[in-house]
Each structure stands twice: as C-alpha cells, then as structure tokens.
Amino acid sequence: TFEETLKEIVALTRDDLVKFHDAYYGAGTIAFSAVGAFAPDAVKAALSQGLEGWKTAPAYTRVPDPYRALAPKRFDINTPDKANAVYLASLPLKIQDTDARYPALVIANYLLGGSQTSRLWNRIRVKEGLSYTVSSNFDASSYEPTATWSTYAIYAPENQQRLLDAMNEELTRAVRDGFTEDEVKTGVESMLKLRKLTRTRDGVLASAWINYMQ
C-alpha cells in the first residue's frame, strides 16, 4: 500500500544508504555501446581511465518476473484535491516476445490505442473529447512468458462513466469484429515507417545494441 511504502522510506537512515553504497556501488560487468563517428581505441581508453580504481560490484542476477493470473478487480482512489482523474487498466498475459502470436498482438495494440490514429484515440479524444490523452500499451518479456497489456487515459472526473462506456464499447468491438484488412495494412506500413524513423536517432541505436547484448 501507499502507507507501507511511505513507512519504509521514512524509516531509512543515512547508515542504510552508506551500507547499500558500500555493498553495491562499483564496476561490475559493464555493457557499453556507441554509434556514429568515434574512435574506438580512444573510447576504450577513456572508459578504462574513468573506471580505474573502482571496486568490483556484486554479480548481476536478474530477478524473475513470472506470469501471475489475477482476478479482475476495480480500484477507486479518491484524490479530491486534483482537478483531473487518471484511468489505468492492466491485463497480465502469459506470452513471451518469441511467441508466434506476438507480432499480431503488437499490431492489434497499435491499431487499438498505440497511435494518434488508433480507435481509442479517435473515439475518446477526437470524436467525444472525453480525454486529454488516451492510449494502450503492450509489453512482453524477452526472458519468460509474461506480458502486460494496458490502457490509459486522463479525463475530467465528471466524465468518468462516459469514458468507461466508450472504452468498453471499443474493446468489445475489437474483440467481436477484429480489424479490417485496410486497418491492418495501414497499421503495418505506419509502424514500419515509424521504426525506420526512430533508427535515425543515435540514442535509439545505442539502446538497441545494449538490448541485443543482453
């Protein structure tokens, strides 16, 4: 709960932070990537010099995050001092990014709420003006069959029921009728163009190399 988290933070002391620093801060197995015009030898020399004298950090161990089936439940958190409200729905899925269904789910999410031409955006933001921003997101693990599909919106509290109705109607329509051939074709073309554009950014490429090394 929020209260439990707050208690744990308040209970922290300087000694706790010093112990954590002593135990975990250091140079362990470092992954580094660079793209663009650079001198590899000079970069390696700079890294070696910068990390000289650092102690060895504890070995990295990835914490497993297995799929957990959850019963549907609604939470309402009252924040009367806030002018806006936030809607967030999350669905755990037992799927990994190596699954044969993964590409279809990526496109389905893109068409439903992953862009500013998506169904949720056009219905809730453009047509009905119920939300300042609305989106959906699909994220699947590369390590184990666990994923999360979520939807998000910011809205005026008095529009809550209208927002929920519109969201449910669009989700029901997508499940019942699926997507048209034209929607899928346009969505695939749009996503490929977007990914090609993002690959022109050095930061995106550097991050991609780190992910590949992992």
Short mmCIF file of N, CA and C in Angstrom, two decimals, residues 17-143:
data_model
loop_
_atom_site.label_atom_id
_atom_site.label_comp_id
_atom_site.label_asym_id
_atom_site.label_seq_id
_atom_site.Cartn_x
_atom_site.Cartn_y
_atom_site.Cartn_z
N LEU A 17 21.86 3.91 3.77
CA LEU A 17 22.33 4.31 2.44
C LEU A 17 23.82 4.05 2.28
N VAL A 18 24.58 4.29 3.33
CA VAL A 18 26.03 4.04 3.28
C VAL A 18 26.30 2.56 3.08
N LYS A 19 25.57 1.70 3.83
CA LYS A 19 25.74 0.25 3.69
C LYS A 19 25.39 -0.22 2.29
N PHE A 20 24.32 0.35 1.75
CA PHE A 20 23.92 -0.03 0.39
C PHE A 20 25.00 0.39 -0.61
N HIS A 21 25.51 1.59 -0.45
CA HIS A 21 26.55 2.09 -1.34
C HIS A 21 27.80 1.21 -1.27
N ASP A 22 28.19 0.86 -0.05
CA ASP A 22 29.40 0.03 0.13
C ASP A 22 29.22 -1.35 -0.50
N ALA A 23 28.00 -1.88 -0.43
CA ALA A 23 27.75 -3.24 -0.90
C ALA A 23 27.56 -3.32 -2.42
N TYR A 24 26.97 -2.27 -3.01
CA TYR A 24 26.52 -2.42 -4.39
C TYR A 24 27.17 -1.49 -5.40
N TYR A 25 27.75 -0.38 -4.95
CA TYR A 25 28.31 0.55 -5.93
C TYR A 25 29.70 0.09 -6.36
N GLY A 26 29.91 0.00 -7.67
CA GLY A 26 31.18 -0.44 -8.20
C GLY A 26 31.07 -0.72 -9.67
N ALA A 27 32.15 -1.20 -10.26
CA ALA A 27 32.17 -1.53 -11.68
C ALA A 27 32.10 -3.04 -11.83
N GLY A 28 30.97 -3.53 -12.23
CA GLY A 28 30.81 -4.97 -12.43
C GLY A 28 30.97 -5.31 -13.89
N THR A 29 30.03 -6.08 -14.41
CA THR A 29 30.03 -6.41 -15.84
C THR A 29 29.31 -5.28 -16.57
N ILE A 30 30.07 -4.44 -17.25
CA ILE A 30 29.51 -3.25 -17.87
C ILE A 30 29.24 -3.48 -19.35
N ALA A 31 28.05 -3.13 -19.78
CA ALA A 31 27.71 -3.17 -21.20
C ALA A 31 27.76 -1.73 -21.72
N PHE A 32 28.48 -1.53 -22.81
CA PHE A 32 28.63 -0.19 -23.37
C PHE A 32 28.43 -0.25 -24.88
N SER A 33 27.74 0.73 -25.41
CA SER A 33 27.59 0.80 -26.86
C SER A 33 27.72 2.24 -27.31
N ALA A 34 28.24 2.42 -28.52
CA ALA A 34 28.37 3.75 -29.12
C ALA A 34 28.07 3.63 -30.60
N VAL A 35 27.44 4.65 -31.17
CA VAL A 35 27.16 4.67 -32.60
C VAL A 35 27.59 6.03 -33.15
N GLY A 36 27.75 6.08 -34.47
CA GLY A 36 28.15 7.33 -35.09
C GLY A 36 29.65 7.37 -35.35
N ALA A 37 30.17 8.57 -35.51
CA ALA A 37 31.60 8.74 -35.80
C ALA A 37 32.38 8.87 -34.50
N PHE A 38 33.21 7.86 -34.18
CA PHE A 38 34.02 7.91 -32.96
C PHE A 38 35.25 7.04 -33.16
N ALA A 39 36.25 7.28 -32.32
CA ALA A 39 37.49 6.49 -32.37
C ALA A 39 37.41 5.39 -31.32
N PRO A 40 37.24 4.14 -31.71
CA PRO A 40 37.08 3.03 -30.76
C PRO A 40 38.18 2.96 -29.71
N ASP A 41 39.43 3.09 -30.12
CA ASP A 41 40.53 2.99 -29.16
C ASP A 41 40.47 4.10 -28.13
N ALA A 42 40.14 5.30 -28.57
CA ALA A 42 40.04 6.43 -27.65
C ALA A 42 38.89 6.24 -26.66
N VAL A 43 37.78 5.69 -27.14
CA VAL A 43 36.63 5.43 -26.27
C VAL A 43 37.00 4.39 -25.22
N LYS A 44 37.64 3.31 -25.65
CA LYS A 44 38.06 2.26 -24.71
C LYS A 44 39.02 2.82 -23.66
N ALA A 45 39.96 3.66 -24.11
CA ALA A 45 40.93 4.26 -23.18
C ALA A 45 40.23 5.15 -22.16
N ALA A 46 39.26 5.92 -22.63
CA ALA A 46 38.52 6.82 -21.73
C ALA A 46 37.72 6.03 -20.70
N LEU A 47 37.10 4.92 -21.13
CA LEU A 47 36.35 4.09 -20.20
C LEU A 47 37.27 3.45 -19.17
N SER A 48 38.39 2.91 -19.63
CA SER A 48 39.34 2.28 -18.71
C SER A 48 39.86 3.28 -17.68
N GLN A 49 40.18 4.48 -18.16
CA GLN A 49 40.69 5.51 -17.26
C GLN A 49 39.63 5.96 -16.27
N GLY A 50 38.42 6.12 -16.75
CA GLY A 50 37.34 6.59 -15.89
C GLY A 50 36.95 5.60 -14.81
N LEU A 51 37.12 4.31 -15.11
CA LEU A 51 36.71 3.27 -14.16
C LEU A 51 37.89 2.73 -13.34
N GLU A 52 39.07 3.27 -13.58
CA GLU A 52 40.24 2.79 -12.86
C GLU A 52 40.09 3.02 -11.35
N GLY A 53 40.37 1.98 -10.59
CA GLY A 53 40.28 2.10 -9.13
C GLY A 53 38.93 1.75 -8.56
N TRP A 54 37.93 1.57 -9.42
CA TRP A 54 36.61 1.19 -8.91
C TRP A 54 36.66 -0.24 -8.41
N LYS A 55 36.00 -0.51 -7.31
CA LYS A 55 35.94 -1.89 -6.83
C LYS A 55 34.94 -2.68 -7.67
N THR A 56 35.03 -4.00 -7.60
CA THR A 56 34.14 -4.86 -8.37
C THR A 56 32.77 -4.93 -7.70
N ALA A 57 31.75 -4.64 -8.45
CA ALA A 57 30.39 -4.70 -7.90
C ALA A 57 29.92 -6.15 -7.83
N PRO A 58 28.91 -6.43 -7.00
CA PRO A 58 28.36 -7.80 -6.95
C PRO A 58 27.86 -8.23 -8.33
N ALA A 59 27.91 -9.51 -8.60
CA ALA A 59 27.45 -10.03 -9.89
C ALA A 59 25.96 -9.74 -10.07
N TYR A 60 25.60 -9.37 -11.29
CA TYR A 60 24.20 -9.08 -11.59
C TYR A 60 23.40 -10.37 -11.69
N THR A 61 22.25 -10.39 -11.06
CA THR A 61 21.32 -11.51 -11.17
C THR A 61 19.95 -10.96 -11.50
N ARG A 62 19.41 -11.39 -12.61
CA ARG A 62 18.08 -10.92 -13.00
C ARG A 62 17.03 -11.52 -12.08
N VAL A 63 16.11 -10.69 -11.63
CA VAL A 63 15.02 -11.15 -10.78
C VAL A 63 13.88 -11.67 -11.66
N PRO A 64 13.49 -12.92 -11.52
CA PRO A 64 12.40 -13.46 -12.35
C PRO A 64 11.10 -12.69 -12.12
N ASP A 65 10.31 -12.60 -13.15
CA ASP A 65 9.02 -11.92 -13.05
C ASP A 65 7.97 -12.78 -13.77
N PRO A 66 7.62 -13.93 -13.19
CA PRO A 66 6.72 -14.86 -13.88
C PRO A 66 5.30 -14.34 -14.00
N TYR A 67 4.56 -14.92 -14.93
CA TYR A 67 3.15 -14.59 -15.12
C TYR A 67 2.36 -14.96 -13.87
N ARG A 68 1.48 -14.08 -13.48
CA ARG A 68 0.58 -14.35 -12.35
C ARG A 68 -0.84 -14.05 -12.79
N ALA A 69 -1.69 -15.05 -12.69
CA ALA A 69 -3.10 -14.85 -13.05
C ALA A 69 -3.77 -14.02 -11.94
N LEU A 70 -4.49 -12.99 -12.34
CA LEU A 70 -5.16 -12.13 -11.37
C LEU A 70 -6.65 -12.05 -11.68
N ALA A 71 -7.45 -12.11 -10.63
CA ALA A 71 -8.89 -11.94 -10.81
C ALA A 71 -9.18 -10.47 -11.08
N PRO A 72 -10.13 -10.16 -11.97
CA PRO A 72 -10.45 -8.75 -12.25
C PRO A 72 -10.89 -8.03 -10.99
N LYS A 73 -10.39 -6.81 -10.81
CA LYS A 73 -10.77 -6.02 -9.66
C LYS A 73 -10.65 -4.54 -9.99
N ARG A 74 -11.56 -3.76 -9.48
CA ARG A 74 -11.55 -2.31 -9.72
C ARG A 74 -11.12 -1.58 -8.45
N PHE A 75 -10.22 -0.63 -8.62
CA PHE A 75 -9.76 0.20 -7.52
C PHE A 75 -10.12 1.65 -7.80
N ASP A 76 -10.73 2.31 -6.85
CA ASP A 76 -11.01 3.74 -6.96
C ASP A 76 -10.25 4.45 -5.86
N ILE A 77 -9.32 5.31 -6.25
CA ILE A 77 -8.53 6.08 -5.28
C ILE A 77 -8.99 7.53 -5.35
N ASN A 78 -9.58 8.01 -4.28
CA ASN A 78 -10.14 9.36 -4.26
C ASN A 78 -9.04 10.40 -4.00
N THR A 79 -8.93 11.36 -4.91
CA THR A 79 -7.97 12.46 -4.76
C THR A 79 -8.71 13.78 -4.97
N PRO A 80 -9.45 14.23 -3.96
CA PRO A 80 -10.31 15.41 -4.13
C PRO A 80 -9.56 16.70 -4.42
N ASP A 81 -8.26 16.75 -4.14
CA ASP A 81 -7.51 17.98 -4.41
C ASP A 81 -7.02 18.07 -5.85
N LYS A 82 -7.29 17.04 -6.66
CA LYS A 82 -6.83 17.04 -8.04
C LYS A 82 -7.97 17.40 -9.00
N ALA A 83 -7.65 18.23 -9.98
CA ALA A 83 -8.68 18.65 -10.94
C ALA A 83 -8.97 17.57 -11.97
N ASN A 84 -7.96 16.76 -12.30
CA ASN A 84 -8.13 15.71 -13.30
C ASN A 84 -8.12 14.32 -12.66
N ALA A 85 -8.60 13.36 -13.43
CA ALA A 85 -8.60 11.97 -12.98
C ALA A 85 -7.78 11.14 -13.98
N VAL A 86 -7.29 10.00 -13.50
CA VAL A 86 -6.49 9.10 -14.34
C VAL A 86 -7.16 7.73 -14.36
N TYR A 87 -7.30 7.19 -15.56
CA TYR A 87 -7.82 5.84 -15.74
C TYR A 87 -6.67 4.94 -16.17
N LEU A 88 -6.52 3.81 -15.50
CA LEU A 88 -5.47 2.86 -15.86
C LEU A 88 -6.00 1.45 -15.69
N ALA A 89 -5.92 0.65 -16.76
CA ALA A 89 -6.34 -0.75 -16.70
C ALA A 89 -5.17 -1.62 -17.16
N SER A 90 -4.97 -2.74 -16.50
CA SER A 90 -3.83 -3.60 -16.81
C SER A 90 -4.26 -5.06 -16.84
N LEU A 91 -3.81 -5.78 -17.86
CA LEU A 91 -4.16 -7.18 -18.03
C LEU A 91 -2.88 -8.01 -18.18
N PRO A 92 -2.58 -8.91 -17.23
CA PRO A 92 -1.40 -9.78 -17.40
C PRO A 92 -1.68 -10.85 -18.44
N LEU A 93 -0.66 -11.15 -19.26
CA LEU A 93 -0.80 -12.16 -20.31
C LEU A 93 0.34 -13.16 -20.22
N LYS A 94 0.06 -14.42 -20.49
CA LYS A 94 1.09 -15.46 -20.45
C LYS A 94 1.67 -15.63 -21.85
N ILE A 95 2.57 -14.72 -22.23
CA ILE A 95 3.14 -14.75 -23.57
C ILE A 95 4.52 -14.10 -23.55
N GLN A 96 5.43 -14.61 -24.35
CA GLN A 96 6.78 -14.08 -24.47
C GLN A 96 6.95 -13.46 -25.86
N ASP A 97 7.98 -12.62 -26.04
CA ASP A 97 8.12 -11.96 -27.34
C ASP A 97 8.62 -12.90 -28.45
N THR A 98 8.91 -14.16 -28.09
CA THR A 98 9.27 -15.16 -29.10
C THR A 98 8.05 -15.97 -29.56
N ASP A 99 6.91 -15.72 -28.95
CA ASP A 99 5.68 -16.43 -29.29
C ASP A 99 5.22 -16.06 -30.70
N ALA A 100 4.68 -17.02 -31.41
CA ALA A 100 4.22 -16.78 -32.78
C ALA A 100 3.10 -15.75 -32.84
N ARG A 101 2.39 -15.56 -31.73
CA ARG A 101 1.28 -14.60 -31.71
C ARG A 101 1.74 -13.18 -31.42
N TYR A 102 2.99 -13.03 -31.02
CA TYR A 102 3.49 -11.73 -30.58
C TYR A 102 3.34 -10.62 -31.63
N PRO A 103 3.77 -10.83 -32.89
CA PRO A 103 3.63 -9.75 -33.88
C PRO A 103 2.18 -9.29 -34.06
N ALA A 104 1.25 -10.25 -34.04
CA ALA A 104 -0.16 -9.89 -34.21
C ALA A 104 -0.65 -9.03 -33.04
N LEU A 105 -0.19 -9.36 -31.83
CA LEU A 105 -0.59 -8.57 -30.66
C LEU A 105 0.00 -7.17 -30.72
N VAL A 106 1.22 -7.05 -31.22
CA VAL A 106 1.84 -5.73 -31.36
C VAL A 106 1.01 -4.85 -32.29
N ILE A 107 0.62 -5.41 -33.43
CA ILE A 107 -0.17 -4.65 -34.40
C ILE A 107 -1.57 -4.35 -33.85
N ALA A 108 -2.19 -5.34 -33.19
CA ALA A 108 -3.53 -5.13 -32.63
C ALA A 108 -3.52 -3.99 -31.62
N ASN A 109 -2.49 -3.97 -30.76
CA ASN A 109 -2.39 -2.89 -29.79
C ASN A 109 -2.18 -1.54 -30.49
N TYR A 110 -1.35 -1.53 -31.52
CA TYR A 110 -1.09 -0.29 -32.27
C TYR A 110 -2.38 0.26 -32.87
N LEU A 111 -3.18 -0.62 -33.44
CA LEU A 111 -4.44 -0.19 -34.06
C LEU A 111 -5.47 0.24 -33.03
N LEU A 112 -5.45 -0.41 -31.88
CA LEU A 112 -6.45 -0.10 -30.86
C LEU A 112 -6.13 1.18 -30.10
N GLY A 113 -4.87 1.33 -29.66
CA GLY A 113 -4.56 2.52 -28.86
C GLY A 113 -3.11 2.92 -28.86
N GLY A 114 -2.35 2.42 -29.84
CA GLY A 114 -0.91 2.67 -29.83
C GLY A 114 -0.45 3.85 -30.66
N SER A 115 -1.39 4.61 -31.21
CA SER A 115 -1.00 5.76 -32.02
C SER A 115 -2.10 6.81 -31.98
N GLN A 116 -1.83 7.96 -32.59
CA GLN A 116 -2.82 9.03 -32.64
C GLN A 116 -3.76 8.89 -33.84
N THR A 117 -3.75 7.72 -34.45
CA THR A 117 -4.76 7.38 -35.45
C THR A 117 -5.53 6.13 -35.01
N SER A 118 -5.32 5.71 -33.77
CA SER A 118 -5.92 4.47 -33.27
C SER A 118 -7.40 4.64 -32.98
N ARG A 119 -8.07 3.53 -32.75
CA ARG A 119 -9.51 3.56 -32.46
C ARG A 119 -9.82 4.30 -31.16
N LEU A 120 -9.06 4.00 -30.11
CA LEU A 120 -9.33 4.66 -28.83
C LEU A 120 -9.10 6.16 -28.94
N TRP A 121 -8.03 6.55 -29.62
CA TRP A 121 -7.73 7.98 -29.77
C TRP A 121 -8.85 8.68 -30.54
N ASN A 122 -9.26 8.10 -31.67
CA ASN A 122 -10.29 8.72 -32.50
C ASN A 122 -11.65 8.78 -31.80
N ARG A 123 -11.96 7.74 -31.05
CA ARG A 123 -13.27 7.69 -30.38
C ARG A 123 -13.29 8.59 -29.14
N ILE A 124 -12.31 8.41 -28.27
CA ILE A 124 -12.35 9.06 -26.95
C ILE A 124 -11.78 10.47 -26.97
N ARG A 125 -10.72 10.70 -27.72
CA ARG A 125 -10.09 12.02 -27.75
C ARG A 125 -10.69 12.92 -28.82
N VAL A 126 -10.78 12.40 -30.06
CA VAL A 126 -11.22 13.23 -31.18
C VAL A 126 -12.73 13.38 -31.25
N LYS A 127 -13.44 12.25 -31.32
CA LYS A 127 -14.89 12.29 -31.53
C LYS A 127 -15.66 12.81 -30.31
N GLU A 128 -15.34 12.27 -29.11
CA GLU A 128 -16.13 12.63 -27.93
C GLU A 128 -15.44 13.63 -27.01
N GLY A 129 -14.15 13.88 -27.21
CA GLY A 129 -13.45 14.87 -26.39
C GLY A 129 -13.47 14.55 -24.91
N LEU A 130 -13.40 13.26 -24.56
CA LEU A 130 -13.51 12.86 -23.16
C LEU A 130 -12.17 12.82 -22.44
N SER A 131 -11.08 12.75 -23.20
CA SER A 131 -9.78 12.58 -22.57
C SER A 131 -8.75 13.49 -23.22
N TYR A 132 -7.84 13.98 -22.39
CA TYR A 132 -6.76 14.82 -22.90
C TYR A 132 -5.73 13.94 -23.63
N THR A 133 -5.58 12.72 -23.14
CA THR A 133 -4.73 11.75 -23.83
C THR A 133 -5.24 10.36 -23.49
N VAL A 134 -5.19 9.48 -24.46
CA VAL A 134 -5.65 8.10 -24.26
C VAL A 134 -4.76 7.18 -25.09
N SER A 135 -4.41 6.04 -24.52
CA SER A 135 -3.50 5.14 -25.23
C SER A 135 -3.61 3.73 -24.67
N SER A 136 -3.01 2.79 -25.39
CA SER A 136 -2.86 1.42 -24.89
C SER A 136 -1.42 1.00 -25.13
N ASN A 137 -0.96 0.03 -24.37
CA ASN A 137 0.43 -0.40 -24.47
C ASN A 137 0.53 -1.91 -24.26
N PHE A 138 1.40 -2.54 -25.05
CA PHE A 138 1.63 -3.98 -24.91
C PHE A 138 3.13 -4.21 -24.74
N ASP A 139 3.49 -4.90 -23.66
CA ASP A 139 4.90 -5.13 -23.37
C ASP A 139 5.09 -6.59 -22.95
N ALA A 140 5.89 -7.33 -23.73
CA ALA A 140 6.14 -8.74 -23.44
C ALA A 140 7.61 -8.95 -23.10
N SER A 141 7.86 -9.86 -22.17
CA SER A 141 9.22 -10.15 -21.73
C SER A 141 10.00 -10.93 -22.80
N SER A 142 11.32 -10.72 -22.82
CA SER A 142 12.20 -11.50 -23.69
C SER A 142 12.74 -12.72 -22.97
N TYR A 143 12.44 -12.85 -21.67
CA TYR A 143 13.08 -13.87 -20.84
C TYR A 143 12.14 -14.99 -20.42
#
